[in-house]
Amino acid sequence: MSEITPELVRHLGVLARIQLSDEEVERLTGQLGAIVDNIAKVSEVATPDVPATSHPIPLANVFRPDEPQQPLTVAEVLQNAPDSDDDRFRVTAILGEEQ
Amino acid sequence: MSDIIRLSAADLAAQLRAGAVSAVEATRAHLDRIAAVDTDVHAFLHVNEHAERYAADIDQRRAAGEELPELAGVPLAVKDVLVTTDMPSTSGSKILEGYMSPYDATVVARARAAGLIAIGKTNMDEFAMGSSTEHSAYGPTHNPWDLERIPGGSGGGSAAAVAAFEAPLALGSDTGGSIRQPAHVTGTVGMKPTYGAVSRYGAIALASSLDQVGPVTRTVLDSALLQDIIGGHDANDATSLAEQWPSFAAAAREGARGDVLKGLKVGVITELPDSGFQPGVAESFRSALAAMEAQGAEIVEISAPHFEYGVAAYYLILPAEASSNLAKFDSVRFGLRVTPDGGATVEDVMAATREAGFGEEVKRRIILGTYALSAGYYDAYYGSAQKVRTLIQRDFDNAFEKVDVIATPAAPTTAFKLGERIGDPLQMYLNDVTTIPANLAGVPGITLPSGLASDDGLPVGIQFLAPAREDARLYRVGAALETLLVDQWGGPLLERAPRLPGEITHEGEAR
Amino acid sequence: MADKLMDFDKALELFEPVLGFEVHVELNTRTKMFSSAPNPAHPDNHDAGPNTLVAPVDMGLPGSMPVVNAQAIESSISLGLALGCSIAPSSRFARKNYFYPDLGKNYQISQYDEPIAFEGSVEIELEDGTLVTIPIERAHMEEDAGKLTHMGGSTGRIQGAEYSLVDYNRAGVPLVEIVTKPIFGAEHRAPEYAKAYVATIRDIAKALGISEARMERGNLRCDANVSLRPRGQEKLGTRTETKNVNSMRSVERAVRYEIQRQAAILADGGIITQETRHWHEDTGQTSAGRPKSDADDYRYFPEPDLVPVQPSAELIERLRAALPEAPVARRRRLKAEWGFTDLEFQDVSNGGLLDQVAATIAAGAAPASARKWWTGEITRIANASERDAADLVSPEHVAALQQLVDEGTLTDKLARQVLEGVIAGEGDPQTVVDARGLAVVSDDGALIAAIDEALAAQPDVLEKIRDGKVQAAGAVIGAVMKAMKGQADAARVRELVLERAGQA
Ligand SMILES: [Mg+2]
Ligand SMILES: [Zn+2]
């Protein structure tokens, strides 16, 4: 049986910054439960001796020379801004602190 | 002269070079076609109001005697996942409605430099999450073969656009089959290049380690011509491969001569039994293999024991990476902003915006991915899934010691009905079983039509897979089979597609 | 609300402090960590307006991708080597996921389980010259976040602000975060350890030339971890992390404050909450920030847009060979070379004037003269004007000034006036001398005329000198100096007066 509970889904919603409604939490709990039960089978073959692959085609040392390029103009930076002021993006009050 | 819109890109390019057709005429013909049929097909989210001006510029340069690239003047449809400076880029999501990018995706910039005319942006499942284009925030695209059916996904718009002759060429992106599966259900050609063969810069990321941009066309040669243009190293994408690539068009032209099938070892995966597929799909696949065998190809059974874990690994890696990639949509710098009533903090605004701006499927996958990466679950889920990738790569390595290419049906069934599976995400996910392994391992894969299913008369695609970096081999083999089948059919498969409602009146003047 | 504090010595009697530091060093590369936008931490770009140093990836634009700055890699390896660290044959970047408006992508690209440098140590020197070895856990690369300005409300702080403005110029500035292991044995010198450690990191970064390393500009930011454990207890106490302390003096004060605050709580039977604390420069106190919670689930995973960093042995050896002398070794060497006493050297060193004095000596001044200028007049002016001594005048000008004194062109007093002119931006010392007409009058004729005049006013002076009261000459010398507006060499005047009295 799945370990997906409504409390967990609600917590994941907070982490993912999605304001889930109660109905959504309930629906997602069921759906994710079924999905997780199905995909948990990866652990059957993922034994300790198997290395993880994070890049399908292995590369290393891909760097860029330290040469400045033209940055975006302020107009380009702000062109899609929902709100801005004084050449900066404007957001409503922040509750939590910097990490 | 035959109808402009029915020409392949290669043939249209020849006409343009010969001066038989102007770029403006070619562009107008496609814009007219869009105007006629797209109300029903809904392949496009946006049509480029600058297209004719770009075409006139090509004509002018050609008239001035400038030596233009081979495909200059040929129209191109662009999947909305790719950012463009002259059209909005939404990735099929409400959260990005009206978003204008200050820069072009590398593939778009390269296509423009090659003289291709970007005529519009095509519909897709929101943020490329889906296999049916039903998850677009802007309504579904309809399969030109049967408007009641799905065009595949996530790139249903691009596939439908080329299948409905709204564009000869389109760009797609393929994270788990989003180029190849739509090709399968629409009777078109879709190529997912080797991971890193085509730049991802400017492709709105879904799952960075799986995403690959590629061509969507009606012929194998057209795909090759388009990959020649968009492919190759890009310094803006750190995962882009630095090597020199051979001419894929040359490979496709070589393949079309047919002799590449002689002695070709084609692997068929024992663990993918016919019984898992719709009978008409399995039958079409078998007959395509028989046609190849008749030309001297050798069919070899190979084992890929870990492919069955592919879907599970994919549905851990994709949501995990997507949950992070989609965090940028927070209402601060761009996109939708929803402010809840009364004294909202920025945290509330972000959460309300993401609740309102993302569709069901996107939220489902973000939550799933957040879970998979969470402390305490990482090793069991994301970590294990990355190990499955290694095992699938090993399966490929072992197989490619014995065979030159692997062949599979491109998807288990033909196009299903719109709405038929939308309530069952797990069932929808299992649909990707044949296409996912290529993304997990980074190898290239191509889908081309193998025929119509005898049970429902809908298109079926065959998929070929090759070792990483062997994209040219797929063009060679694909073109060889395509030539063989088109000969058998007496013309391209798409000729058999039913006429679309909008084209009845148009038909009279065009032919 | 003021915290209850325990007397510092009493706190040390009851508890043993354990320290730890996380120092972020902003690299001065020309471009950012992951984009080709100009780097605001490079001196060329200090005055950039908001959002003028932004590339797509710095603000997380859809479709944008990071690409690693090669120079940032080399600078990080150099710093790692200077901290005595091993350089990882393979390291990689990860995503640290959390939502915050200054973070364009809502994840920070940072190194997590595979940092570029690990396991090192660095020697620091306390004010009395004691050497201490600080163990280094790791040094990893990451990107900085943008800058938030909180508007509305009274304080400009986050609490009570109505809205905030975001500037992404700083987003993507290359950082190296240096993390120490727990530091034991500091005892009552814990605040001094903190200051000396940060000063050493600053000196190393400066010597390497990889950062401007100016704390007041945020080039160097220190998070100080402090925990206390009762004497005799093995288990470490709960620590607090005081964030972003941005001056050497504040680091010292913040550590002292936390020791006193925690001791008071523990002595009362209270418990320390694991939390971040904010340092308030104005009040000299820390205040509670964010407690650690399960919302701190950063969901780290390898950054799929970037590939591993695998520096070759040749690169590492080339960078190792180019390392400058370690700060402590350099100080020892300079002290011997210059022949300073312990006190003289500490004066220079604790004033942060080592580089200035060294450069002044290199420009030709004698060590003693260079030291006197910097620790004397220049420091006095810097303190009075609340500026940084290094910003007032260049070592070359100081050396040129001393040269004028050595040649006899200027007296010490005149030289101080010339220095004022140089600081005021009137030009190099010679230019100021010419423009202000400050050179010493070296024409004996003019001096003798002035002496005659002074003697005429005080006719009995010559008599007194001849009677052996040589000090009587002072009155005449004073009068002459006054008449010459200070532009006379008092020693020469004295010689001439004595000559007149037949005593020379
Ligand atoms: Mg830290
Ligand atoms: Zn950090």
mmCIF file of N, CA, C and O in Angstrom, chain A residues 11 15-17 54-55 59-74 77-78 84-99, chain C residues 29-33 35-36 51-52 54 59 67-71 92 98-100 149 158 161-166 168 278 289-290 298-299 304 306-310:
data_model
loop_
_atom_site.group_PDB
_atom_site.id
_atom_site.type_symbol
_atom_site.label_atom_id
_atom_site.label_comp_id
_atom_site.label_asym_id
_atom_site.label_seq_id
_atom_site.Cartn_x
_atom_site.Cartn_y
_atom_site.Cartn_z
ATOM 1 N N HIS A 11 1.667 18.929 2.361
ATOM 2 C CA HIS A 11 3.041 19.388 2.603
ATOM 3 C C HIS A 11 3.796 19.575 1.291
ATOM 4 O O HIS A 11 4.516 20.555 1.108
ATOM 5 N N LEU A 15 5.745 22.874 -0.289
ATOM 6 C CA LEU A 15 7.106 22.877 -0.841
ATOM 7 C C LEU A 15 7.111 23.355 -2.288
ATOM 8 O O LEU A 15 8.013 24.076 -2.705
ATOM 9 N N ALA A 16 6.107 22.959 -3.049
ATOM 10 C CA ALA A 16 6.049 23.276 -4.479
ATOM 11 C C ALA A 16 5.327 24.593 -4.730
ATOM 12 O O ALA A 16 5.157 24.980 -5.882
ATOM 13 N N ARG A 17 4.909 25.271 -3.658
ATOM 14 C CA ARG A 17 4.192 26.547 -3.784
ATOM 15 C C ARG A 17 2.983 26.438 -4.699
ATOM 16 O O ARG A 17 2.817 27.210 -5.636
ATOM 17 N N SER A 54 23.263 10.278 -14.467
ATOM 18 C CA SER A 54 22.463 11.506 -14.478
ATOM 19 C C SER A 54 22.513 12.209 -15.827
ATOM 20 O O SER A 54 21.626 12.978 -16.148
ATOM 21 N N HIS A 55 23.560 11.947 -16.604
ATOM 22 C CA HIS A 55 23.614 12.491 -17.963
ATOM 23 C C HIS A 55 23.674 11.342 -18.944
ATOM 24 O O HIS A 55 24.558 10.497 -18.843
ATOM 25 N N LEU A 59 29.758 13.767 -20.414
ATOM 26 C CA LEU A 59 30.690 14.824 -20.831
ATOM 27 C C LEU A 59 31.315 15.353 -19.551
ATOM 28 O O LEU A 59 30.804 15.121 -18.463
ATOM 29 N N ALA A 60 32.417 16.077 -19.677
ATOM 30 C CA ALA A 60 32.989 16.759 -18.514
ATOM 31 C C ALA A 60 33.661 18.047 -18.990
ATOM 32 O O ALA A 60 33.967 18.196 -20.179
ATOM 33 N N ASN A 61 33.864 18.948 -18.054
ATOM 34 C CA ASN A 61 34.634 20.173 -18.323
ATOM 35 C C ASN A 61 34.119 20.978 -19.514
ATOM 36 O O ASN A 61 34.854 21.277 -20.445
ATOM 37 N N VAL A 62 32.858 21.289 -19.474
ATOM 38 C CA VAL A 62 32.320 22.177 -20.500
ATOM 39 C C VAL A 62 32.269 23.584 -19.894
ATOM 40 O O VAL A 62 31.471 23.848 -19.011
ATOM 41 N N PHE A 63 33.168 24.436 -20.365
ATOM 42 C CA PHE A 63 33.299 25.773 -19.786
ATOM 43 C C PHE A 63 33.153 26.843 -20.853
ATOM 44 O O PHE A 63 33.259 26.572 -22.037
ATOM 45 N N ARG A 64 33.007 28.053 -20.382
ATOM 46 C CA ARG A 64 32.808 29.221 -21.209
ATOM 47 C C ARG A 64 33.942 30.178 -20.874
ATOM 48 O O ARG A 64 34.314 30.298 -19.708
ATOM 49 N N PRO A 65 34.534 30.830 -21.882
ATOM 50 C CA PRO A 65 35.585 31.800 -21.556
ATOM 51 C C PRO A 65 34.991 32.979 -20.779
ATOM 52 O O PRO A 65 33.824 33.313 -20.962
ATOM 53 N N ASP A 66 35.800 33.575 -19.905
ATOM 54 C CA ASP A 66 35.320 34.667 -19.051
ATOM 55 C C ASP A 66 35.306 35.978 -19.831
ATOM 56 O O ASP A 66 36.041 36.910 -19.517
ATOM 57 N N GLU A 67 34.482 36.027 -20.858
ATOM 58 C CA GLU A 67 34.406 37.218 -21.706
ATOM 59 C C GLU A 67 32.989 37.762 -21.711
ATOM 60 O O GLU A 67 32.064 37.075 -22.128
ATOM 61 N N PRO A 68 32.813 38.994 -21.228
ATOM 62 C CA PRO A 68 31.449 39.533 -21.126
ATOM 63 C C PRO A 68 30.774 39.668 -22.483
ATOM 64 O O PRO A 68 31.419 40.000 -23.482
ATOM 65 N N GLN A 69 29.482 39.366 -22.502
ATOM 66 C CA GLN A 69 28.645 39.624 -23.668
ATOM 67 C C GLN A 69 27.636 40.695 -23.254
ATOM 68 O O GLN A 69 27.407 40.916 -22.078
ATOM 69 N N GLN A 70 27.029 41.288 -24.283
ATOM 70 C CA GLN A 70 26.016 42.300 -24.025
ATOM 71 C C GLN A 70 24.898 41.696 -23.160
ATOM 72 O O GLN A 70 24.301 40.700 -23.544
ATOM 73 N N PRO A 71 24.623 42.253 -21.980
ATOM 74 C CA PRO A 71 23.489 41.735 -21.201
ATOM 75 C C PRO A 71 22.164 42.193 -21.823
ATOM 76 O O PRO A 71 22.164 42.969 -22.782
ATOM 77 N N LEU A 72 21.056 41.712 -21.267
ATOM 78 C CA LEU A 72 19.741 42.178 -21.712
ATOM 79 C C LEU A 72 19.611 43.667 -21.383
ATOM 80 O O LEU A 72 20.212 44.154 -20.421
ATOM 81 N N THR A 73 18.828 44.382 -22.160
ATOM 82 C CA THR A 73 18.539 45.763 -21.783
ATOM 83 C C THR A 73 17.528 45.737 -20.634
ATOM 84 O O THR A 73 16.835 44.734 -20.430
ATOM 85 N N VAL A 74 17.442 46.845 -19.905
ATOM 86 C CA VAL A 74 16.471 46.899 -18.807
ATOM 87 C C VAL A 74 15.059 46.683 -19.361
ATOM 88 O O VAL A 74 14.228 46.010 -18.749
ATOM 89 N N VAL A 77 14.619 43.064 -19.814
ATOM 90 C CA VAL A 77 14.489 42.390 -18.516
ATOM 91 C C VAL A 77 13.064 42.538 -17.992
ATOM 92 O O VAL A 77 12.468 41.595 -17.481
ATOM 93 N N LEU A 78 12.510 43.731 -18.153
ATOM 94 C CA LEU A 78 11.220 44.026 -17.530
ATOM 95 C C LEU A 78 10.028 43.816 -18.459
ATOM 96 O O LEU A 78 8.888 44.021 -18.049
ATOM 97 N N SER A 84 6.386 46.374 -11.931
ATOM 98 C CA SER A 84 7.753 46.846 -11.723
ATOM 99 C C SER A 84 7.716 48.296 -11.291
ATOM 100 O O SER A 84 6.707 48.990 -11.426
ATOM 101 N N ASP A 85 8.850 48.733 -10.764
ATOM 102 C CA ASP A 85 8.947 50.068 -10.202
ATOM 103 C C ASP A 85 10.431 50.421 -10.190
ATOM 104 O O ASP A 85 11.246 49.605 -9.744
ATOM 105 N N ASP A 86 10.781 51.576 -10.716
ATOM 106 C CA ASP A 86 12.151 52.033 -10.570
ATOM 107 C C ASP A 86 13.158 51.026 -11.144
ATOM 108 O O ASP A 86 14.173 50.713 -10.519
ATOM 109 N N ASP A 87 12.853 50.503 -12.341
ATOM 110 C CA ASP A 87 13.708 49.539 -13.024
ATOM 111 C C ASP A 87 13.874 48.210 -12.280
ATOM 112 O O ASP A 87 14.800 47.452 -12.562
ATOM 113 N N ARG A 88 13.017 47.968 -11.329
ATOM 114 C CA ARG A 88 13.100 46.702 -10.615
ATOM 115 C C ARG A 88 11.731 46.012 -10.604
ATOM 116 O O ARG A 88 10.712 46.654 -10.822
ATOM 117 N N PHE A 89 11.761 44.704 -10.347
ATOM 118 C CA PHE A 89 10.514 43.958 -10.242
ATOM 119 C C PHE A 89 9.881 44.267 -8.892
ATOM 120 O O PHE A 89 10.588 44.398 -7.894
ATOM 121 N N ARG A 90 8.580 44.346 -8.903
ATOM 122 C CA ARG A 90 7.901 44.659 -7.663
ATOM 123 C C ARG A 90 7.067 43.458 -7.224
ATOM 124 O O ARG A 90 6.305 42.891 -8.011
ATOM 125 N N VAL A 91 7.220 43.092 -5.963
ATOM 126 C CA VAL A 91 6.421 42.002 -5.397
ATOM 127 C C VAL A 91 5.813 42.466 -4.084
ATOM 128 O O VAL A 91 6.342 43.381 -3.439
ATOM 129 N N THR A 92 4.724 41.832 -3.688
ATOM 130 C CA THR A 92 4.112 42.212 -2.419
ATOM 131 C C THR A 92 4.978 41.726 -1.262
ATOM 132 O O THR A 92 5.961 41.024 -1.451
ATOM 133 N N ALA A 93 4.562 42.085 -0.082
ATOM 134 C CA ALA A 93 5.367 41.832 1.118
ATOM 135 C C ALA A 93 5.846 40.388 1.195
ATOM 136 O O ALA A 93 5.157 39.457 0.803
ATOM 137 N N ILE A 94 7.053 40.257 1.710
ATOM 138 C CA ILE A 94 7.655 38.943 1.873
ATOM 139 C C ILE A 94 7.568 38.561 3.341
ATOM 140 O O ILE A 94 7.886 39.355 4.216
ATOM 141 N N LEU A 95 7.111 37.344 3.576
ATOM 142 C CA LEU A 95 6.939 36.914 4.949
ATOM 143 C C LEU A 95 8.202 36.254 5.481
ATOM 144 O O LEU A 95 8.764 36.657 6.481
ATOM 145 N N GLY A 96 8.644 35.243 4.771
ATOM 146 C CA GLY A 96 9.804 34.492 5.247
ATOM 147 C C GLY A 96 11.095 35.216 4.929
ATOM 148 O O GLY A 96 11.095 36.220 4.229
ATOM 149 N N GLU A 97 12.180 34.677 5.497
ATOM 150 C CA GLU A 97 13.457 35.333 5.296
ATOM 151 C C GLU A 97 14.304 34.608 4.274
ATOM 152 O O GLU A 97 14.021 33.497 3.886
ATOM 153 N N GLU A 98 15.377 35.278 3.940
ATOM 154 C CA GLU A 98 16.337 34.674 3.016
ATOM 155 C C GLU A 98 16.888 33.378 3.585
ATOM 156 O O GLU A 98 16.980 33.220 4.792
ATOM 157 N N GLN A 99 17.275 32.497 2.675
ATOM 158 C CA GLN A 99 17.772 31.178 3.100
ATOM 159 C C GLN A 99 19.258 31.259 3.418
ATOM 160 O O GLN A 99 19.971 31.983 2.809
ATOM 161 N N THR C 29 35.616 37.741 -11.194
ATOM 162 C CA THR C 29 35.717 37.408 -12.620
ATOM 163 C C THR C 29 35.005 38.485 -13.442
ATOM 164 O O THR C 29 34.200 39.248 -12.923
ATOM 165 N N ARG C 30 35.289 38.524 -14.730
ATOM 166 C CA ARG C 30 34.665 39.551 -15.571
ATOM 167 C C ARG C 30 33.190 39.247 -15.803
ATOM 168 O O ARG C 30 32.378 40.143 -15.951
ATOM 169 N N THR C 31 32.850 37.943 -15.852
ATOM 170 C CA THR C 31 31.455 37.562 -16.076
ATOM 171 C C THR C 31 30.953 36.735 -14.901
ATOM 172 O O THR C 31 31.711 36.376 -14.007
ATOM 173 N N LYS C 32 29.679 36.417 -14.952
ATOM 174 C CA LYS C 32 29.064 35.701 -13.838
ATOM 175 C C LYS C 32 29.425 34.211 -13.838
ATOM 176 O O LYS C 32 30.135 33.739 -14.700
ATOM 177 N N MET C 33 28.928 33.527 -12.832
ATOM 178 C CA MET C 33 29.242 32.101 -12.678
ATOM 179 C C MET C 33 28.705 31.297 -13.864
ATOM 180 O O MET C 33 29.390 30.436 -14.393
ATOM 181 N N SER C 35 26.661 32.807 -16.557
ATOM 182 C CA SER C 35 26.249 33.586 -17.728
ATOM 183 C C SER C 35 27.352 34.551 -18.113
ATOM 184 O O SER C 35 28.254 34.837 -17.328
ATOM 185 N N SER C 36 27.249 35.076 -19.329
ATOM 186 C CA SER C 36 28.246 36.006 -19.833
ATOM 187 C C SER C 36 27.916 37.453 -19.489
ATOM 188 O O SER C 36 28.542 38.367 -20.008
ATOM 189 N N ASN C 51 19.250 45.961 -12.632
ATOM 190 C CA ASN C 51 18.862 45.093 -13.762
ATOM 191 C C ASN C 51 19.545 45.443 -15.081
ATOM 192 O O ASN C 51 18.983 45.247 -16.151
ATOM 193 N N THR C 52 20.769 45.968 -14.999
ATOM 194 C CA THR C 52 21.535 46.239 -16.216
ATOM 195 C C THR C 52 22.625 45.191 -16.446
ATOM 196 O O THR C 52 23.337 45.252 -17.444
ATOM 197 N N VAL C 54 22.170 41.670 -16.487
ATOM 198 C CA VAL C 54 21.332 40.480 -16.412
ATOM 199 C C VAL C 54 21.286 39.765 -17.759
ATOM 200 O O VAL C 54 20.961 40.372 -18.773
ATOM 201 N N MET C 59 17.927 35.575 -14.603
ATOM 202 C CA MET C 59 16.575 35.832 -14.110
ATOM 203 C C MET C 59 15.650 34.663 -14.455
ATOM 204 O O MET C 59 14.439 34.783 -14.382
ATOM 205 N N VAL C 67 25.981 28.064 -18.313
ATOM 206 C CA VAL C 67 27.255 27.501 -18.785
ATOM 207 C C VAL C 67 28.339 28.016 -17.831
ATOM 208 O O VAL C 67 28.383 29.198 -17.509
ATOM 209 N N VAL C 68 29.206 27.105 -17.384
ATOM 210 C CA VAL C 68 30.157 27.432 -16.322
ATOM 211 C C VAL C 68 31.300 28.325 -16.827
ATOM 212 O O VAL C 68 31.854 28.095 -17.898
ATOM 213 N N ASN C 69 31.632 29.309 -16.032
ATOM 214 C CA ASN C 69 32.735 30.234 -16.303
ATOM 215 C C ASN C 69 34.080 29.558 -15.994
ATOM 216 O O ASN C 69 34.350 29.172 -14.849
ATOM 217 N N ALA C 70 34.920 29.419 -17.003
ATOM 218 C CA ALA C 70 36.203 28.723 -16.833
ATOM 219 C C ALA C 70 37.087 29.412 -15.789
ATOM 220 O O ALA C 70 37.759 28.755 -14.991
ATOM 221 N N GLN C 71 37.066 30.741 -15.784
ATOM 222 C CA GLN C 71 37.919 31.459 -14.840
ATOM 223 C C GLN C 71 37.451 31.235 -13.399
ATOM 224 O O GLN C 71 38.265 31.165 -12.482
ATOM 225 N N ARG C 92 30.690 18.203 -9.029
ATOM 226 C CA ARG C 92 29.567 18.603 -9.876
ATOM 227 C C ARG C 92 28.653 19.564 -9.141
ATOM 228 O O ARG C 92 28.728 19.731 -7.934
ATOM 229 N N TYR C 98 14.430 26.069 -3.579
ATOM 230 C CA TYR C 98 13.548 26.778 -2.637
ATOM 231 C C TYR C 98 13.053 28.044 -3.322
ATOM 232 O O TYR C 98 13.718 28.580 -4.205
ATOM 233 N N PHE C 99 11.869 28.456 -2.912
ATOM 234 C CA PHE C 99 11.260 29.624 -3.553
ATOM 235 C C PHE C 99 11.659 30.892 -2.810
ATOM 236 O O PHE C 99 11.490 30.975 -1.590
ATOM 237 N N TYR C 100 12.181 31.855 -3.540
ATOM 238 C CA TYR C 100 12.422 33.164 -2.951
ATOM 239 C C TYR C 100 12.544 34.162 -4.093
ATOM 240 O O TYR C 100 13.163 33.856 -5.111
ATOM 241 N N THR C 149 15.017 44.990 -2.079
ATOM 242 C CA THR C 149 14.913 46.206 -1.282
ATOM 243 C C THR C 149 13.499 46.264 -0.742
ATOM 244 O O THR C 149 12.541 46.202 -1.515
ATOM 245 N N ILE C 158 12.627 43.601 6.454
ATOM 246 C CA ILE C 158 11.591 42.775 5.859
ATOM 247 C C ILE C 158 10.288 42.880 6.642
ATOM 248 O O ILE C 158 9.209 42.919 6.074
ATOM 249 N N ALA C 161 7.454 45.681 5.880
ATOM 250 C CA ALA C 161 7.535 46.250 4.534
ATOM 251 C C ALA C 161 6.234 45.969 3.790
ATOM 252 O O ALA C 161 5.583 44.946 4.013
ATOM 253 N N GLU C 162 5.819 46.909 2.932
ATOM 254 C CA GLU C 162 4.594 46.716 2.170
ATOM 255 C C GLU C 162 4.877 45.965 0.873
ATOM 256 O O GLU C 162 4.079 45.181 0.397
ATOM 257 N N TYR C 163 6.009 46.279 0.300
ATOM 258 C CA TYR C 163 6.380 45.575 -0.918
ATOM 259 C C TYR C 163 7.896 45.579 -1.045
ATOM 260 O O TYR C 163 8.579 46.277 -0.301
ATOM 261 N N SER C 164 8.382 44.795 -1.978
ATOM 262 C CA SER C 164 9.822 44.701 -2.174
ATOM 263 C C SER C 164 10.149 44.853 -3.654
ATOM 264 O O SER C 164 9.324 44.527 -4.507
ATOM 265 N N LEU C 165 11.329 45.371 -3.921
ATOM 266 C CA LEU C 165 11.794 45.525 -5.296
ATOM 267 C C LEU C 165 12.968 44.584 -5.514
ATOM 268 O O LEU C 165 13.794 44.401 -4.618
ATOM 269 N N VAL C 166 13.020 43.995 -6.688
ATOM 270 C CA VAL C 166 14.059 42.995 -6.951
ATOM 271 C C VAL C 166 14.947 43.430 -8.112
ATOM 272 O O VAL C 166 14.466 43.795 -9.173
ATOM 273 N N TYR C 168 18.196 41.927 -10.237
ATOM 274 C CA TYR C 168 18.904 40.652 -10.463
ATOM 275 C C TYR C 168 20.361 40.830 -10.886
ATOM 276 O O TYR C 168 20.980 39.879 -11.336
ATOM 277 N N HIS C 278 20.171 37.187 13.146
ATOM 278 C CA HIS C 278 20.595 38.356 12.386
ATOM 279 C C HIS C 278 21.412 39.275 13.257
ATOM 280 O O HIS C 278 21.058 39.532 14.406
ATOM 281 N N GLY C 289 16.047 34.579 13.799
ATOM 282 C CA GLY C 289 15.576 34.530 12.428
ATOM 283 C C GLY C 289 14.724 33.304 12.252
ATOM 284 O O GLY C 289 13.883 32.985 13.077
ATOM 285 N N ARG C 290 15.012 32.604 11.178
ATOM 286 C CA ARG C 290 14.214 31.457 10.796
ATOM 287 C C ARG C 290 14.654 30.216 11.563
ATOM 288 O O ARG C 290 15.824 29.864 11.547
ATOM 289 N N TYR C 298 15.468 20.987 0.711
ATOM 290 C CA TYR C 298 15.942 21.668 -0.506
ATOM 291 C C TYR C 298 15.911 20.776 -1.739
ATOM 292 O O TYR C 298 16.234 21.225 -2.821
ATOM 293 N N ARG C 299 15.578 19.535 -1.558
ATOM 294 C CA ARG C 299 15.430 18.607 -2.692
ATOM 295 C C ARG C 299 16.607 18.719 -3.671
ATOM 296 O O ARG C 299 16.437 18.908 -4.860
ATOM 297 N N PRO C 304 21.030 18.922 -14.046
ATOM 298 C CA PRO C 304 21.091 18.205 -15.315
ATOM 299 C C PRO C 304 21.555 19.071 -16.491
ATOM 300 O O PRO C 304 21.886 18.532 -17.547
ATOM 301 N N LEU C 306 24.227 20.889 -16.417
ATOM 302 C CA LEU C 306 25.689 21.037 -16.357
ATOM 303 C C LEU C 306 26.360 19.683 -16.214
ATOM 304 O O LEU C 306 25.766 18.750 -15.684
ATOM 305 N N VAL C 307 27.576 19.597 -16.675
ATOM 306 C CA VAL C 307 28.307 18.329 -16.629
ATOM 307 C C VAL C 307 29.412 18.435 -15.568
ATOM 308 O O VAL C 307 29.745 19.537 -15.127
ATOM 309 N N PRO C 308 29.979 17.304 -15.154
ATOM 310 C CA PRO C 308 30.961 17.352 -14.068
ATOM 311 C C PRO C 308 32.211 18.182 -14.404
ATOM 312 O O PRO C 308 32.565 18.352 -15.573
ATOM 313 N N VAL C 309 32.847 18.667 -13.346
ATOM 314 C CA VAL C 309 34.099 19.412 -13.453
ATOM 315 C C VAL C 309 35.222 18.451 -13.087
ATOM 316 O O VAL C 309 35.225 17.893 -11.989
ATOM 317 N N GLN C 310 36.127 18.215 -14.017
ATOM 318 C CA GLN C 310 37.214 17.258 -13.771
ATOM 319 C C GLN C 310 38.548 17.900 -14.135
ATOM 320 O O GLN C 310 39.086 17.667 -15.221
#
